[in-house]
PDB file of C-alpha atoms in Angstrom:
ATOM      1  CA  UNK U 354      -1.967  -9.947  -2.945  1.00 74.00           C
ATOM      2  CA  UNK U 355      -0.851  -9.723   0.729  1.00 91.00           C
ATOM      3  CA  UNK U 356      -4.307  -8.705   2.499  1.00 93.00           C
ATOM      4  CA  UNK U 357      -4.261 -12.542   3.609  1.00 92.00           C
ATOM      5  CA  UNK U 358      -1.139 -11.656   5.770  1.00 95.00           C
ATOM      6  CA  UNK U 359      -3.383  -9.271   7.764  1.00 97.00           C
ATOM      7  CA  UNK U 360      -5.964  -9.848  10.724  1.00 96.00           C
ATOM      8  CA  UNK U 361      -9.523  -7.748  10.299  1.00 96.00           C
ATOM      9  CA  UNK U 362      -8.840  -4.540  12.097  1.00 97.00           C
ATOM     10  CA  UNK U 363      -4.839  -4.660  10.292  1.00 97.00           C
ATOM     11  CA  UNK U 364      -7.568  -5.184   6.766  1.00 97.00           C
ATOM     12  CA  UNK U 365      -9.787  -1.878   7.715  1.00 97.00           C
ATOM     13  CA  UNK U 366      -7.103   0.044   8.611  1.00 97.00           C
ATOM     14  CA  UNK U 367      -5.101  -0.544   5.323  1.00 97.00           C
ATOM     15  CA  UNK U 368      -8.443   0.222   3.308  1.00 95.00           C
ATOM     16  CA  UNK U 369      -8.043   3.315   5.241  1.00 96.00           C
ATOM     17  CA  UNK U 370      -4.482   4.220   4.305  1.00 96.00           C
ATOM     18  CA  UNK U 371      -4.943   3.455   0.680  1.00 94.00           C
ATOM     19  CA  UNK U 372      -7.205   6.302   0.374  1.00 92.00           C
ATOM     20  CA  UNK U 373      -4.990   8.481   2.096  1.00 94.00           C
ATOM     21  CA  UNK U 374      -2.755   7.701  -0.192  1.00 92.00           C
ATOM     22  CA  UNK U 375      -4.615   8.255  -3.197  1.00 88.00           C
ATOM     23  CA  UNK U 376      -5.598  11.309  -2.009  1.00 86.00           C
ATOM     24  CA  UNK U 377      -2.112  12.671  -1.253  1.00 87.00           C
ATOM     25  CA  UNK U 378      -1.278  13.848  -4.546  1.00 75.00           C
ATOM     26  CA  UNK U 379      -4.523  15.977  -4.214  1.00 71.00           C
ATOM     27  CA  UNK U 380      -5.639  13.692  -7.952  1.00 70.00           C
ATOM     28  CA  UNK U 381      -7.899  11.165  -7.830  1.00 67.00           C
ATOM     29  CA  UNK U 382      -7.371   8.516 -11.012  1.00 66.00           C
ATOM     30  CA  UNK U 383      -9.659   5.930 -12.266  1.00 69.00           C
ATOM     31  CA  UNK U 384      -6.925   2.993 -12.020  1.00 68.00           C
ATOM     32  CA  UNK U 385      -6.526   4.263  -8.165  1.00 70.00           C
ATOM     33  CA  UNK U 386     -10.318   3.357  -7.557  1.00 74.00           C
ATOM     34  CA  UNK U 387     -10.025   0.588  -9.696  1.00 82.00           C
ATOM     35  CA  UNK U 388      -6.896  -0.817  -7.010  1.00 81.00           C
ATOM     36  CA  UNK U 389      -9.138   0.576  -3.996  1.00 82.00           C
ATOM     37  CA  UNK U 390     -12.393  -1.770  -5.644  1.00 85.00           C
ATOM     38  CA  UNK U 391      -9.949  -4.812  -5.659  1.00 86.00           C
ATOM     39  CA  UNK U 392      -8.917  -4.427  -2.221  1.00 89.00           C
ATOM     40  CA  UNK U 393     -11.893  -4.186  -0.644  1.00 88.00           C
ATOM     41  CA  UNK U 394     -12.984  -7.009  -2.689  1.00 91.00           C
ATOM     42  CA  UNK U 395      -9.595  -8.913  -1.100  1.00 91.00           C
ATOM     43  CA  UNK U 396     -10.721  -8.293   2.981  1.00 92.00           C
ATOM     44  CA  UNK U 397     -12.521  -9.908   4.841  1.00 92.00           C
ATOM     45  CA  UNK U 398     -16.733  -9.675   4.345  1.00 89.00           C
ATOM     46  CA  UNK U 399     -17.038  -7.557   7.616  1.00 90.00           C
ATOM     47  CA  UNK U 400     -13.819  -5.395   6.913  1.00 94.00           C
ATOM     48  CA  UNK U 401     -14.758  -1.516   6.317  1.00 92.00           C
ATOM     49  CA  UNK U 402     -11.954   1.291   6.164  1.00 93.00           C
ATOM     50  CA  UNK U 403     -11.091   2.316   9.500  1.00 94.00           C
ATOM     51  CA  UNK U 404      -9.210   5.112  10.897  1.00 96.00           C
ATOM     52  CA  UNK U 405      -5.792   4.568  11.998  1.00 96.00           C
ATOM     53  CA  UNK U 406      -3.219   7.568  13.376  1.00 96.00           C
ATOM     54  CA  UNK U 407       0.343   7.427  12.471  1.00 96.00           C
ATOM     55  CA  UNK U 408       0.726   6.896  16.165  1.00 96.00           C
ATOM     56  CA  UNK U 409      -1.208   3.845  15.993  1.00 96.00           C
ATOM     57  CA  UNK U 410       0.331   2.074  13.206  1.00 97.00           C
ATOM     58  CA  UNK U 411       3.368   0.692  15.235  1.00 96.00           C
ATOM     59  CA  UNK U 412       1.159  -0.990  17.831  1.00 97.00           C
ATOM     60  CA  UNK U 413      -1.786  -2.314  15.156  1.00 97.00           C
ATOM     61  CA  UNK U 414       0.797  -3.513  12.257  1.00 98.00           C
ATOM     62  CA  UNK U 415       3.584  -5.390  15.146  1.00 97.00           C
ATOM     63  CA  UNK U 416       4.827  -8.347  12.917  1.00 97.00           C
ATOM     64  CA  UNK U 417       7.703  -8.178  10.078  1.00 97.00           C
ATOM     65  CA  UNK U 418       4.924  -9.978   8.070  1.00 97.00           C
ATOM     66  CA  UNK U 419       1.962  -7.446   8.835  1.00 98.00           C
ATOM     67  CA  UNK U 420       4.507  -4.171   8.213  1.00 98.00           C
ATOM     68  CA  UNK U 421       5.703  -5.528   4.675  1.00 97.00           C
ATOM     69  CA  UNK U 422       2.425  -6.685   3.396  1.00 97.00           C
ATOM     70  CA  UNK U 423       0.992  -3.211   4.626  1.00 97.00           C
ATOM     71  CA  UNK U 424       3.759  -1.226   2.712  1.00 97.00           C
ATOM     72  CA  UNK U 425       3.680  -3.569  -0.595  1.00 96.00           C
ATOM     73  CA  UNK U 426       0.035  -3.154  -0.678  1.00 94.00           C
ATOM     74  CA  UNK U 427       0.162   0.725  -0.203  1.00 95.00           C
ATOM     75  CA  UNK U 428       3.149   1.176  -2.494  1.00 94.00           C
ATOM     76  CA  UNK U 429       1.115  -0.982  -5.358  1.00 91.00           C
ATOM     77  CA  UNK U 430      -1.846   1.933  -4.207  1.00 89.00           C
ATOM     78  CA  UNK U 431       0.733   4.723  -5.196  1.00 90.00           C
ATOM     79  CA  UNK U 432       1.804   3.298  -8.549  1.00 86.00           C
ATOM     80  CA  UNK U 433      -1.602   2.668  -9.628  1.00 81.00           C
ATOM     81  CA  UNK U 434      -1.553   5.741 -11.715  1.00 76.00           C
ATOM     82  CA  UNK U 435       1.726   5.621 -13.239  1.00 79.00           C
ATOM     83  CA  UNK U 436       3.168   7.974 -11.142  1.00 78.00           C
ATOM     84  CA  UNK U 437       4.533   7.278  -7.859  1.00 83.00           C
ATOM     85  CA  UNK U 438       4.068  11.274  -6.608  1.00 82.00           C
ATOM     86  CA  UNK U 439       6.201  12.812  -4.345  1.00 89.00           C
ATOM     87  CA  UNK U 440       3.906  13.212  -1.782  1.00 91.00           C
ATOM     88  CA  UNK U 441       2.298   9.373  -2.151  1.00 92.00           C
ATOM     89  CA  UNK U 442       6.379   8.639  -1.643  1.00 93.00           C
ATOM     90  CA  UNK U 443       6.850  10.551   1.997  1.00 95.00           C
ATOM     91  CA  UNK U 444       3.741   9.700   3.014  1.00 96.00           C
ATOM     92  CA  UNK U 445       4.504   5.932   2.900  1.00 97.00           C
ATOM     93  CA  UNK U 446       8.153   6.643   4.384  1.00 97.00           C
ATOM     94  CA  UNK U 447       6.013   8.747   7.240  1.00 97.00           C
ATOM     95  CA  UNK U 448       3.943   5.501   7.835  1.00 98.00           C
ATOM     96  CA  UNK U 449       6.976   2.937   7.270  1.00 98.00           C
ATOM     97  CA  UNK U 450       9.003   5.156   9.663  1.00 97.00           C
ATOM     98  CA  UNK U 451       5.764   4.921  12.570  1.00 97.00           C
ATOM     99  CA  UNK U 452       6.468   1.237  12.190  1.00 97.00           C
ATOM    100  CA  UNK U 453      10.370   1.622  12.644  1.00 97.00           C
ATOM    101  CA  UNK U 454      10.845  -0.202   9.135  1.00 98.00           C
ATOM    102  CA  UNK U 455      14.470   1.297   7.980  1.00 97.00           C
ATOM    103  CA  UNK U 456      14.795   3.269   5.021  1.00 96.00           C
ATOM    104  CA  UNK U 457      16.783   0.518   3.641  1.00 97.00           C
ATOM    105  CA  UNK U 458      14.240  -2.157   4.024  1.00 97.00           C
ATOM    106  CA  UNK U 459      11.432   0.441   2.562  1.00 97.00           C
ATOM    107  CA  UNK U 460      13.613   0.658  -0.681  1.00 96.00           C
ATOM    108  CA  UNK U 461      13.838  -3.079  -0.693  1.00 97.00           C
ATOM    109  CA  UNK U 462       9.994  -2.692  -0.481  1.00 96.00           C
ATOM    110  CA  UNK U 463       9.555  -0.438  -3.395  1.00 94.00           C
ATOM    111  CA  UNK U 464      11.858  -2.436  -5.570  1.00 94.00           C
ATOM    112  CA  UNK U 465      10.000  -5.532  -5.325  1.00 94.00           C
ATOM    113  CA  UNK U 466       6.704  -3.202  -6.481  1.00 92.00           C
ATOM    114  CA  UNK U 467       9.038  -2.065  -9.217  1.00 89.00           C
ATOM    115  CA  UNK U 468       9.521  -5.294 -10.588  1.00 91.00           C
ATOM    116  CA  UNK U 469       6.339  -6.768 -10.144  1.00 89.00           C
ATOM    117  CA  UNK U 470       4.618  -3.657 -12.174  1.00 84.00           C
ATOM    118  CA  UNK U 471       7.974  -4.169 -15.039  1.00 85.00           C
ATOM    119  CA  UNK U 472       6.337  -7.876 -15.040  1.00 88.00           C
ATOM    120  CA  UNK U 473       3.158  -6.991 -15.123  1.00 85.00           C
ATOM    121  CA  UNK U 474       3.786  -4.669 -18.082  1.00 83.00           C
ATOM    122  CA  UNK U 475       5.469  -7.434 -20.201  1.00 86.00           C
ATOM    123  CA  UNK U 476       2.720 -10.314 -19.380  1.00 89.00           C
ATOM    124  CA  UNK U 477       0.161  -7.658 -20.909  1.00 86.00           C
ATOM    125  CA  UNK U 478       2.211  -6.994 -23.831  1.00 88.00           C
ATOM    126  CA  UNK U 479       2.525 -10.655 -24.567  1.00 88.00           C
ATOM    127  CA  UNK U 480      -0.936 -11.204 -24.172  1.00 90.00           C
ATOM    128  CA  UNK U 481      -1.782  -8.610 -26.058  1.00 82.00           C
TER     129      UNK U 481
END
């Protein structure tokens, strides 16, 4: 939903990230490849996952914009499942803190996600 906010190599490296963060709960779920399919349908044509350190991310991600669209999209990665793990959870606050995004806005972050997946959840019931 926020991929458009981000330039190629911002693109590979969050296809990167989202399947570190799948991965940090040590379970891999169908809906988590399913979210991981739609990204990578979302980037750009020549976008593949690319690498990115934790020491990196401040210097690749270095707009308000590019940091917040990172973390919504990585946060919607974690809650794919249903469960927003522990480790998913410090994980992003590892990669929001490279970035020097404050706890505070993070939580703003993860509210929004909250919402939109409590919105999500009634559309489907009404459709259903």
């Amino acid at each position: 939903m926020f991929i458009q906010n981000l330039d190629t190599k911002q693109q590979s490296a969050l296809l990167y990230l989202a399947k570190e963060v799948m991965n940090a709960d040590d379970q891999l779920h169908e809906s988590e490849g399913e979210i991981l399919s739609i990204l990578a349908s979302q980037v750009h044509a020549s976008v593949s996952p690319e690498s990115v350190s934790v020491d990196e991310m401040s210097t690749l991600f270095d707009t308000n914009a590019s940091q917040v669209s990172l973390l919504l999209e990585l946060i919607g990665v974690a809650h794919a499942d249903g469960d927003y793990h522990h480790e998913e959870n410090a994980l992003i606050k590892k990669y929001a803190d490279a970035m020097n995004v404050s706890e505070e806005k993070l939580l703003q972050i993860e509210g929004w996600v909250s919402k939109q997946l409590s919105l999500s959840i009634e559309v489907q019931e009404l459709l259903a």
